[in-house]
PDB file of C-alpha atoms in Angstrom:
ATOM      1  CA  MET O   1      81.783 116.305  91.836  1.00 64.00           C
ATOM      2  CA  THR O   2      80.674 113.586  94.242  1.00 80.00           C
ATOM      3  CA  PRO O   3      82.991 113.573  97.272  1.00 87.00           C
ATOM      4  CA  PRO O   4      85.076 110.441  97.742  1.00 92.00           C
ATOM      5  CA  ARG O   5      84.081 107.668 100.107  1.00 94.00           C
ATOM      6  CA  ILE O   6      86.681 107.734 102.903  1.00 96.00           C
ATOM      7  CA  LEU O   7      87.496 104.612 104.889  1.00 97.00           C
ATOM      8  CA  ALA O   8      89.932 104.524 107.813  1.00 98.00           C
ATOM      9  CA  ILE O   9      91.509 101.097 108.335  1.00 98.00           C
ATOM     10  CA  ALA O  10      92.327 101.117 112.028  1.00 96.00           C
ATOM     11  CA  ASN O  11      93.268  98.990 115.022  1.00 94.00           C
ATOM     12  CA  GLN O  12      95.505 100.125 117.866  1.00 92.00           C
ATOM     13  CA  LYS O  13      97.241  96.739 117.844  1.00 89.00           C
ATOM     14  CA  GLY O  14     100.100  96.121 115.405  1.00 88.00           C
ATOM     15  CA  GLY O  15     100.448  93.099 113.171  1.00 88.00           C
ATOM     16  CA  VAL O  16      96.738  92.493 112.630  1.00 92.00           C
ATOM     17  CA  GLY O  17      96.684  93.028 108.862  1.00 92.00           C
ATOM     18  CA  LYS O  18      95.755  96.734 108.540  1.00 95.00           C
ATOM     19  CA  THR O  19      98.266  97.470 105.808  1.00 96.00           C
ATOM     20  CA  THR O  20      97.675  94.210 103.928  1.00 95.00           C
ATOM     21  CA  THR O  21      93.935  94.935 104.015  1.00 96.00           C
ATOM     22  CA  THR O  22      94.382  98.526 102.856  1.00 97.00           C
ATOM     23  CA  ILE O  23      96.649  97.598  99.927  1.00 96.00           C
ATOM     24  CA  ASN O  24      94.607  94.678  98.643  1.00 95.00           C
ATOM     25  CA  LEU O  25      91.221  96.341  99.123  1.00 95.00           C
ATOM     26  CA  GLY O  26      92.550  99.358  97.239  1.00 96.00           C
ATOM     27  CA  THR O  27      93.776  97.071  94.455  1.00 96.00           C
ATOM     28  CA  ALA O  28      90.433  95.293  94.202  1.00 92.00           C
ATOM     29  CA  LEU O  29      88.512  98.591  94.061  1.00 93.00           C
ATOM     30  CA  ALA O  30      90.863  99.916  91.357  1.00 94.00           C
ATOM     31  CA  ALA O  31      90.391  96.696  89.387  1.00 92.00           C
ATOM     32  CA  ILE O  32      86.644  97.372  89.021  1.00 89.00           C
ATOM     33  CA  GLY O  33      87.288 100.899  87.788  1.00 91.00           C
ATOM     34  CA  GLU O  34      87.302 102.987  90.939  1.00 93.00           C
ATOM     35  CA  LYS O  35      89.896 105.731  91.310  1.00 95.00           C
ATOM     36  CA  VAL O  36      91.580 105.012  94.651  1.00 96.00           C
ATOM     37  CA  LEU O  37      93.973 107.010  96.848  1.00 97.00           C
ATOM     38  CA  ILE O  38      95.693 105.220  99.703  1.00 98.00           C
ATOM     39  CA  ILE O  39      96.965 107.567 102.405  1.00 98.00           C
ATOM     40  CA  ASP O  40      99.823 106.048 104.383  1.00 98.00           C
ATOM     41  CA  LEU O  41      99.419 107.535 107.853  1.00 97.00           C
ATOM     42  CA  ASP O  42     101.774 105.095 109.619  1.00 96.00           C
ATOM     43  CA  PRO O  43     105.335 106.339 110.285  1.00 95.00           C
ATOM     44  CA  GLN O  44     106.578 102.827 109.481  1.00 94.00           C
ATOM     45  CA  GLY O  45     105.524 103.453 105.875  1.00 95.00           C
ATOM     46  CA  ASN O  46     104.617  99.838 105.166  1.00 95.00           C
ATOM     47  CA  ALA O  47     101.798 100.658 102.778  1.00 97.00           C
ATOM     48  CA  SER O  48     104.202 102.792 100.748  1.00 97.00           C
ATOM     49  CA  THR O  49     106.776  99.986 100.651  1.00 95.00           C
ATOM     50  CA  GLY O  50     104.141  97.385  99.838  1.00 95.00           C
ATOM     51  CA  LEU O  51     103.062  99.452  96.841  1.00 96.00           C
ATOM     52  CA  GLY O  52     106.592  99.769  95.499  1.00 94.00           C
ATOM     53  CA  VAL O  53     107.454 103.315  96.639  1.00 94.00           C
ATOM     54  CA  GLU O  54     111.111 103.233  97.666  1.00 91.00           C
ATOM     55  CA  HIS O  55     112.365 105.454 100.490  1.00 87.00           C
ATOM     56  CA  ALA O  56     114.373 107.506  98.012  1.00 86.00           C
ATOM     57  CA  ARG O  57     111.095 108.602  96.362  1.00 89.00           C
ATOM     58  CA  ARG O  58     109.567 109.870  99.617  1.00 92.00           C
ATOM     59  CA  ARG O  59     111.047 113.357  99.653  1.00 91.00           C
ATOM     60  CA  LEU O  60     107.594 114.716 100.512  1.00 94.00           C
ATOM     61  CA  THR O  61     105.222 112.692 102.661  1.00 95.00           C
ATOM     62  CA  THR O  62     101.966 112.825 104.612  1.00 97.00           C
ATOM     63  CA  TYR O  63     103.973 114.568 107.344  1.00 95.00           C
ATOM     64  CA  ASP O  64     104.375 117.590 105.078  1.00 96.00           C
ATOM     65  CA  VAL O  65     100.638 117.466 104.279  1.00 96.00           C
ATOM     66  CA  LEU O  66      99.655 117.530 107.952  1.00 95.00           C
ATOM     67  CA  ARG O  67     102.037 120.435 108.501  1.00 93.00           C
ATOM     68  CA  GLY O  68     100.148 122.323 105.798  1.00 92.00           C
ATOM     69  CA  GLU O  69     103.225 122.718 103.563  1.00 94.00           C
ATOM     70  CA  VAL O  70     102.046 120.686 100.562  1.00 95.00           C
ATOM     71  CA  GLU O  71      98.841 119.182  99.159  1.00 95.00           C
ATOM     72  CA  LEU O  72      98.010 115.485  98.864  1.00 95.00           C
ATOM     73  CA  SER O  73      98.122 115.908  95.081  1.00 93.00           C
ATOM     74  CA  ASP O  74     101.749 117.069  95.389  1.00 94.00           C
ATOM     75  CA  ILE O  75     102.878 113.835  97.065  1.00 96.00           C
ATOM     76  CA  ALA O  76     100.556 111.177  95.579  1.00 95.00           C
ATOM     77  CA  GLN O  77     102.480 108.632  93.482  1.00 96.00           C
ATOM     78  CA  GLU O  78     101.325 106.163  90.859  1.00 95.00           C
ATOM     79  CA  THR O  79     101.564 102.441  91.634  1.00 96.00           C
ATOM     80  CA  LEU O  80     101.730  99.304  89.513  1.00 94.00           C
ATOM     81  CA  VAL O  81      97.944  99.154  89.735  1.00 96.00           C
ATOM     82  CA  PRO O  82      96.170 101.440  87.218  1.00 96.00           C
ATOM     83  CA  GLY O  83      93.884 103.850  89.051  1.00 96.00           C
ATOM     84  CA  LEU O  84      95.593 103.362  92.405  1.00 97.00           C
ATOM     85  CA  THR O  85      97.835 106.067  93.873  1.00 97.00           C
ATOM     86  CA  VAL O  86      99.494 106.319  97.279  1.00 97.00           C
ATOM     87  CA  ALA O  87     100.396 109.288  99.465  1.00 97.00           C
ATOM     88  CA  PRO O  88     103.545 107.891 101.136  1.00 97.00           C
ATOM     89  CA  SER O  89     104.794 108.322 104.682  1.00 96.00           C
ATOM     90  CA  GLY O  90     108.143 108.165 106.443  1.00 91.00           C
ATOM     91  CA  VAL O  91     109.603 108.108 109.930  1.00 92.00           C
ATOM     92  CA  ASP O  92     109.290 111.900 110.231  1.00 91.00           C
ATOM     93  CA  LEU O  93     105.523 111.401 110.514  1.00 93.00           C
ATOM     94  CA  ALA O  94     106.059 110.219 114.094  1.00 90.00           C
ATOM     95  CA  ALA O  95     106.891 113.833 115.013  1.00 90.00           C
ATOM     96  CA  ALA O  96     103.409 114.899 113.963  1.00 88.00           C
ATOM     97  CA  GLU O  97     101.911 113.275 117.054  1.00 83.00           C
ATOM     98  CA  VAL O  98     103.766 115.822 119.191  1.00 85.00           C
ATOM     99  CA  GLU O  99     103.780 118.779 116.815  1.00 87.00           C
ATOM    100  CA  LEU O 100     100.023 118.776 116.301  1.00 83.00           C
ATOM    101  CA  ILE O 101      99.106 118.748 120.010  1.00 81.00           C
ATOM    102  CA  ASN O 102      98.692 122.512 120.204  1.00 82.00           C
ATOM    103  CA  ALA O 103      98.194 123.243 116.490  1.00 82.00           C
ATOM    104  CA  GLU O 104      95.086 125.072 115.318  1.00 83.00           C
ATOM    105  CA  GLY O 105      92.516 122.723 113.798  1.00 87.00           C
ATOM    106  CA  ARG O 106      94.763 119.799 114.693  1.00 89.00           C
ATOM    107  CA  HIS O 107      92.061 117.126 114.466  1.00 93.00           C
ATOM    108  CA  HIS O 108      90.909 118.154 110.986  1.00 95.00           C
ATOM    109  CA  ARG O 109      94.201 118.620 109.143  1.00 95.00           C
ATOM    110  CA  LEU O 110      93.748 115.451 107.097  1.00 96.00           C
ATOM    111  CA  ARG O 111      90.067 116.065 106.458  1.00 96.00           C
ATOM    112  CA  ARG O 112      90.746 119.468 104.943  1.00 95.00           C
ATOM    113  CA  ALA O 113      93.581 118.062 102.815  1.00 95.00           C
ATOM    114  CA  ILE O 114      91.268 115.398 101.382  1.00 95.00           C
ATOM    115  CA  GLU O 115      88.586 117.997 100.681  1.00 93.00           C
ATOM    116  CA  ARG O 116      91.083 120.078  98.727  1.00 91.00           C
ATOM    117  CA  VAL O 117      92.305 117.158  96.623  1.00 88.00           C
ATOM    118  CA  SER O 118      88.701 116.484  95.616  1.00 79.00           C
ATOM    119  CA  GLN O 119      87.825 120.040  94.581  1.00 75.00           C
ATOM    120  CA  ASN O 120      89.303 120.036  91.094  1.00 65.00           C
ATOM    121  CA  GLY O 121      86.973 117.348  89.733  1.00 64.00           C
ATOM    122  CA  THR O 122      89.688 114.741  89.165  1.00 72.00           C
ATOM    123  CA  GLY O 123      89.964 113.413  92.690  1.00 85.00           C
ATOM    124  CA  PRO O 124      89.558 109.800  93.836  1.00 94.00           C
ATOM    125  CA  SER O 125      86.277 108.014  94.307  1.00 93.00           C
ATOM    126  CA  TYR O 126      87.688 106.115  97.301  1.00 95.00           C
ATOM    127  CA  VAL O 127      90.244 107.186  99.894  1.00 97.00           C
ATOM    128  CA  LEU O 128      91.667 104.456 102.153  1.00 98.00           C
ATOM    129  CA  ILE O 129      93.664 105.590 105.187  1.00 98.00           C
ATOM    130  CA  ASP O 130      96.187 103.127 106.612  1.00 98.00           C
ATOM    131  CA  CYS O 131      96.368 104.096 110.308  1.00 97.00           C
ATOM    132  CA  PRO O 132      99.270 103.532 112.715  1.00 95.00           C
ATOM    133  CA  PRO O 133      99.026 100.911 115.504  1.00 93.00           C
ATOM    134  CA  SER O 134      97.863 103.406 118.116  1.00 90.00           C
ATOM    135  CA  LEU O 135      94.873 105.552 118.964  1.00 87.00           C
ATOM    136  CA  GLY O 136      96.835 108.831 119.007  1.00 91.00           C
ATOM    137  CA  MET O 137      96.594 112.050 117.028  1.00 92.00           C
ATOM    138  CA  LEU O 138      97.209 110.414 113.619  1.00 95.00           C
ATOM    139  CA  THR O 139      94.429 107.868 114.014  1.00 95.00           C
ATOM    140  CA  VAL O 140      92.068 110.528 115.370  1.00 95.00           C
ATOM    141  CA  ASN O 141      92.824 112.664 112.277  1.00 96.00           C
ATOM    142  CA  ALA O 142      91.959 109.674 110.112  1.00 97.00           C
ATOM    143  CA  MET O 143      88.661 109.043 111.929  1.00 97.00           C
ATOM    144  CA  ALA O 144      87.765 112.742 111.894  1.00 97.00           C
ATOM    145  CA  ALA O 145      88.198 112.654 108.108  1.00 97.00           C
ATOM    146  CA  ALA O 146      86.514 109.298 107.428  1.00 98.00           C
ATOM    147  CA  ASP O 147      82.974 108.328 106.563  1.00 97.00           C
ATOM    148  CA  ALA O 148      83.501 104.939 108.215  1.00 96.00           C
ATOM    149  CA  VAL O 149      86.076 102.764 109.963  1.00 97.00           C
ATOM    150  CA  LEU O 150      87.066  99.268 108.857  1.00 97.00           C
ATOM    151  CA  ILE O 151      88.634  97.194 111.649  1.00 97.00           C
ATOM    152  CA  PRO O 152      90.940  94.251 110.853  1.00 96.00           C
ATOM    153  CA  LEU O 153      90.802  91.929 113.856  1.00 95.00           C
ATOM    154  CA  GLN O 154      93.321  89.151 114.410  1.00 92.00           C
ATOM    155  CA  CYS O 155      91.882  85.879 115.627  1.00 88.00           C
ATOM    156  CA  GLU O 156      93.685  85.778 118.968  1.00 86.00           C
ATOM    157  CA  PHE O 157      92.868  85.635 122.679  1.00 79.00           C
ATOM    158  CA  PHE O 158      92.735  89.388 123.386  1.00 81.00           C
ATOM    159  CA  ALA O 159      90.760  90.286 120.237  1.00 82.00           C
ATOM    160  CA  LEU O 160      87.527  91.306 121.959  1.00 81.00           C
ATOM    161  CA  GLU O 161      89.366  93.412 124.548  1.00 84.00           C
ATOM    162  CA  GLY O 162      91.121  95.378 121.784  1.00 86.00           C
ATOM    163  CA  LEU O 163      87.901  95.675 119.821  1.00 92.00           C
ATOM    164  CA  ALA O 164      86.126  97.264 122.756  1.00 91.00           C
ATOM    165  CA  GLN O 165      88.861  99.864 123.011  1.00 92.00           C
ATOM    166  CA  ILE O 166      88.712 100.945 119.377  1.00 94.00           C
ATOM    167  CA  LEU O 167      84.905 101.013 119.421  1.00 95.00           C
ATOM    168  CA  ARG O 168      85.084 103.424 122.377  1.00 95.00           C
ATOM    169  CA  THR O 169      87.459 105.626 120.391  1.00 95.00           C
ATOM    170  CA  ILE O 170      85.101 105.616 117.385  1.00 96.00           C
ATOM    171  CA  GLY O 171      82.285 106.627 119.734  1.00 96.00           C
ATOM    172  CA  GLN O 172      84.350 109.488 121.166  1.00 96.00           C
ATOM    173  CA  VAL O 173      85.335 110.770 117.728  1.00 96.00           C
ATOM    174  CA  ARG O 174      81.702 110.569 116.610  1.00 97.00           C
ATOM    175  CA  GLN O 175      80.609 112.545 119.643  1.00 96.00           C
ATOM    176  CA  ARG O 176      83.271 115.253 119.522  1.00 96.00           C
ATOM    177  CA  LEU O 177      84.605 115.564 115.975  1.00 96.00           C
ATOM    178  CA  ASN O 178      82.696 113.651 113.336  1.00 97.00           C
ATOM    179  CA  PRO O 179      78.997 112.960 114.019  1.00 97.00           C
ATOM    180  CA  SER O 180      78.560 110.967 110.805  1.00 96.00           C
ATOM    181  CA  LEU O 181      81.376 108.469 111.478  1.00 97.00           C
ATOM    182  CA  ASP O 182      80.186 104.904 111.082  1.00 95.00           C
ATOM    183  CA  LEU O 183      81.599 101.404 111.588  1.00 95.00           C
ATOM    184  CA  GLN O 184      81.888  99.982 108.087  1.00 94.00           C
ATOM    185  CA  GLY O 185      82.721  96.508 109.333  1.00 95.00           C
ATOM    186  CA  ILE O 186      85.102  94.110 111.032  1.00 97.00           C
ATOM    187  CA  VAL O 187      87.267  91.710 109.075  1.00 97.00           C
ATOM    188  CA  LEU O 188      88.755  88.681 110.806  1.00 96.00           C
ATOM    189  CA  THR O 189      92.401  88.221 109.825  1.00 95.00           C
ATOM    190  CA  MET O 190      95.043  85.506 110.232  1.00 92.00           C
ATOM    191  CA  TYR O 191      92.252  82.982 110.486  1.00 92.00           C
ATOM    192  CA  ASP O 192      93.066  79.289 110.755  1.00 89.00           C
ATOM    193  CA  ARG O 193      90.028  77.073 110.409  1.00 82.00           C
ATOM    194  CA  ARG O 194      91.930  74.151 111.982  1.00 83.00           C
ATOM    195  CA  ASN O 195      92.678  76.173 115.113  1.00 83.00           C
ATOM    196  CA  ASN O 196      90.123  75.992 117.932  1.00 86.00           C
ATOM    197  CA  LEU O 197      91.071  79.467 119.149  1.00 86.00           C
ATOM    198  CA  SER O 198      90.384  81.011 115.716  1.00 88.00           C
ATOM    199  CA  ARG O 199      86.943  79.449 115.614  1.00 90.00           C
ATOM    200  CA  GLU O 200      86.236  80.498 119.213  1.00 91.00           C
ATOM    201  CA  VAL O 201      87.240  84.109 118.551  1.00 90.00           C
ATOM    202  CA  GLU O 202      85.169  84.136 115.363  1.00 92.00           C
ATOM    203  CA  ASN O 203      82.081  82.897 117.210  1.00 92.00           C
ATOM    204  CA  ASN O 204      82.547  85.447 120.036  1.00 91.00           C
ATOM    205  CA  VAL O 205      82.988  88.374 117.668  1.00 93.00           C
ATOM    206  CA  ARG O 206      80.021  87.356 115.513  1.00 94.00           C
ATOM    207  CA  ASP O 207      77.866  86.900 118.625  1.00 94.00           C
ATOM    208  CA  HIS O 208      78.753  90.397 119.854  1.00 91.00           C
ATOM    209  CA  MET O 209      78.830  92.322 116.561  1.00 94.00           C
ATOM    210  CA  GLY O 210      76.449  90.400 114.315  1.00 94.00           C
ATOM    211  CA  GLU O 211      76.198  91.628 110.733  1.00 93.00           C
ATOM    212  CA  LYS O 212      79.005  94.120 111.263  1.00 95.00           C
ATOM    213  CA  VAL O 213      81.454  91.214 110.878  1.00 96.00           C
ATOM    214  CA  TYR O 214      82.165  90.392 107.233  1.00 97.00           C
ATOM    215  CA  ARG O 215      81.380  86.854 106.121  1.00 96.00           C
ATOM    216  CA  THR O 216      84.862  86.605 104.582  1.00 96.00           C
ATOM    217  CA  ALA O 217      87.757  85.860 106.925  1.00 95.00           C
ATOM    218  CA  ILE O 218      91.333  86.359 105.750  1.00 96.00           C
ATOM    219  CA  PRO O 219      93.411  83.203 106.271  1.00 95.00           C
ATOM    220  CA  ARG O 220      97.000  82.915 107.364  1.00 92.00           C
ATOM    221  CA  ASN O 221      98.845  82.765 104.073  1.00 92.00           C
ATOM    222  CA  VAL O 222     102.569  82.853 103.212  1.00 93.00           C
ATOM    223  CA  ARG O 223     101.987  84.581  99.874  1.00 95.00           C
ATOM    224  CA  LEU O 224     100.253  87.486 101.617  1.00 93.00           C
ATOM    225  CA  SER O 225     103.374  87.933 103.768  1.00 91.00           C
ATOM    226  CA  GLU O 226     105.756  87.665 100.808  1.00 94.00           C
ATOM    227  CA  ALA O 227     104.039  90.188  98.523  1.00 95.00           C
ATOM    228  CA  PRO O 228     105.180  93.447 100.295  1.00 92.00           C
ATOM    229  CA  SER O 229     108.857  92.503  99.932  1.00 91.00           C
ATOM    230  CA  HIS O 230     108.281  92.541  96.164  1.00 93.00           C
ATOM    231  CA  GLY O 231     106.566  95.954  96.286  1.00 93.00           C
ATOM    232  CA  LYS O 232     103.317  94.470  95.029  1.00 94.00           C
ATOM    233  CA  PRO O 233      99.807  93.888  96.363  1.00 95.00           C
ATOM    234  CA  ALA O 234      99.121  90.181  96.887  1.00 94.00           C
ATOM    235  CA  LEU O 235      96.478  90.395  94.161  1.00 94.00           C
ATOM    236  CA  LEU O 236      99.279  91.166  91.688  1.00 93.00           C
ATOM    237  CA  TYR O 237     101.898  88.929  93.260  1.00 95.00           C
ATOM    238  CA  ASP O 238      99.734  85.779  93.330  1.00 95.00           C
ATOM    239  CA  LEU O 239      96.072  86.223  92.505  1.00 94.00           C
ATOM    240  CA  LYS O 240      95.311  82.516  92.897  1.00 95.00           C
ATOM    241  CA  CYS O 241      96.591  82.100  96.479  1.00 95.00           C
ATOM    242  CA  SER O 242      94.023  81.708  99.245  1.00 95.00           C
ATOM    243  CA  GLY O 243      94.832  85.095 100.773  1.00 94.00           C
ATOM    244  CA  SER O 244      94.310  86.986  97.504  1.00 95.00           C
ATOM    245  CA  GLN O 245      91.074  85.154  96.802  1.00 95.00           C
ATOM    246  CA  ALA O 246      89.832  86.045 100.287  1.00 95.00           C
ATOM    247  CA  TYR O 247      90.535  89.729  99.663  1.00 94.00           C
ATOM    248  CA  VAL O 248      88.634  89.558  96.359  1.00 93.00           C
ATOM    249  CA  ARG O 249      85.625  88.172  98.243  1.00 94.00           C
ATOM    250  CA  LEU O 250      86.035  90.787 100.989  1.00 94.00           C
ATOM    251  CA  ALA O 251      86.132  93.597  98.435  1.00 91.00           C
ATOM    252  CA  THR O 252      82.927  92.227  96.909  1.00 92.00           C
ATOM    253  CA  GLU O 253      81.249  92.280 100.316  1.00 93.00           C
ATOM    254  CA  ILE O 254      82.424  95.819 101.040  1.00 90.00           C
ATOM    255  CA  ILE O 255      81.240  97.098  97.649  1.00 87.00           C
ATOM    256  CA  GLN O 256      77.847  95.486  98.234  1.00 89.00           C
ATOM    257  CA  ARG O 257      77.578  97.204 101.639  1.00 85.00           C
ATOM    258  CA  GLU O 258      78.657 100.503 100.126  1.00 82.00           C
ATOM    259  CA  ARG O 259      75.994 100.306  97.419  1.00 82.00           C
ATOM    260  CA  ALA O 260      73.354  99.277  99.932  1.00 80.00           C
ATOM    261  CA  ALA O 261      74.264 102.286 102.066  1.00 71.00           C
TER     262      ALA O 261
END
């Protein structure tokens, strides 16, 4: 069986749209027939909540997977989107940062778990990893497992400074743990075309990163913010809103890049 394409959605800054991007990209991929597994690697568990997995249904989580006690297939749960499953997380995952420090093979725990879930011939074609807002052990595990990193970047003053930091981390992981790790692309989020700062940040990022920046920018949109409270991806909650339409265009771009690669 062809191994899945693994994308880590990462940025050490919180509130930049990582989870929203993970959920809606996963939904768009599933809508075109891909079998998608979202791995919630953030102790806040927002991807799990946004896909309708209540806390009462998270008896086993990605924390148990990283500890080597269960497999991803044991914890993966169906969502409202056909073909899209999620491996949920919970607050106990925060302990993994400390517990894994001296553990054997600590950087490759997630990678090996994904390899095992793909061995039986019924695994996903895409794995999307929703990373926590830090560059600690959990994010390093995600990057060590991934084929490429997708960076959501909020259109704000310190965007380039934060981007430089995560690019350094990608370089370090590539050098020490995962030589094939690539930068899939950068998606500008919370974009307001009427705002001079948004346009200035966009121009700066495109000048520095060129074609690595997706043409599609995700706008500020109330419906995107509302969708998680209903346990639905925005593409199910309100397909016609500007945020959902932007994610459809983004998914198209990403699929085109994947096929070209």
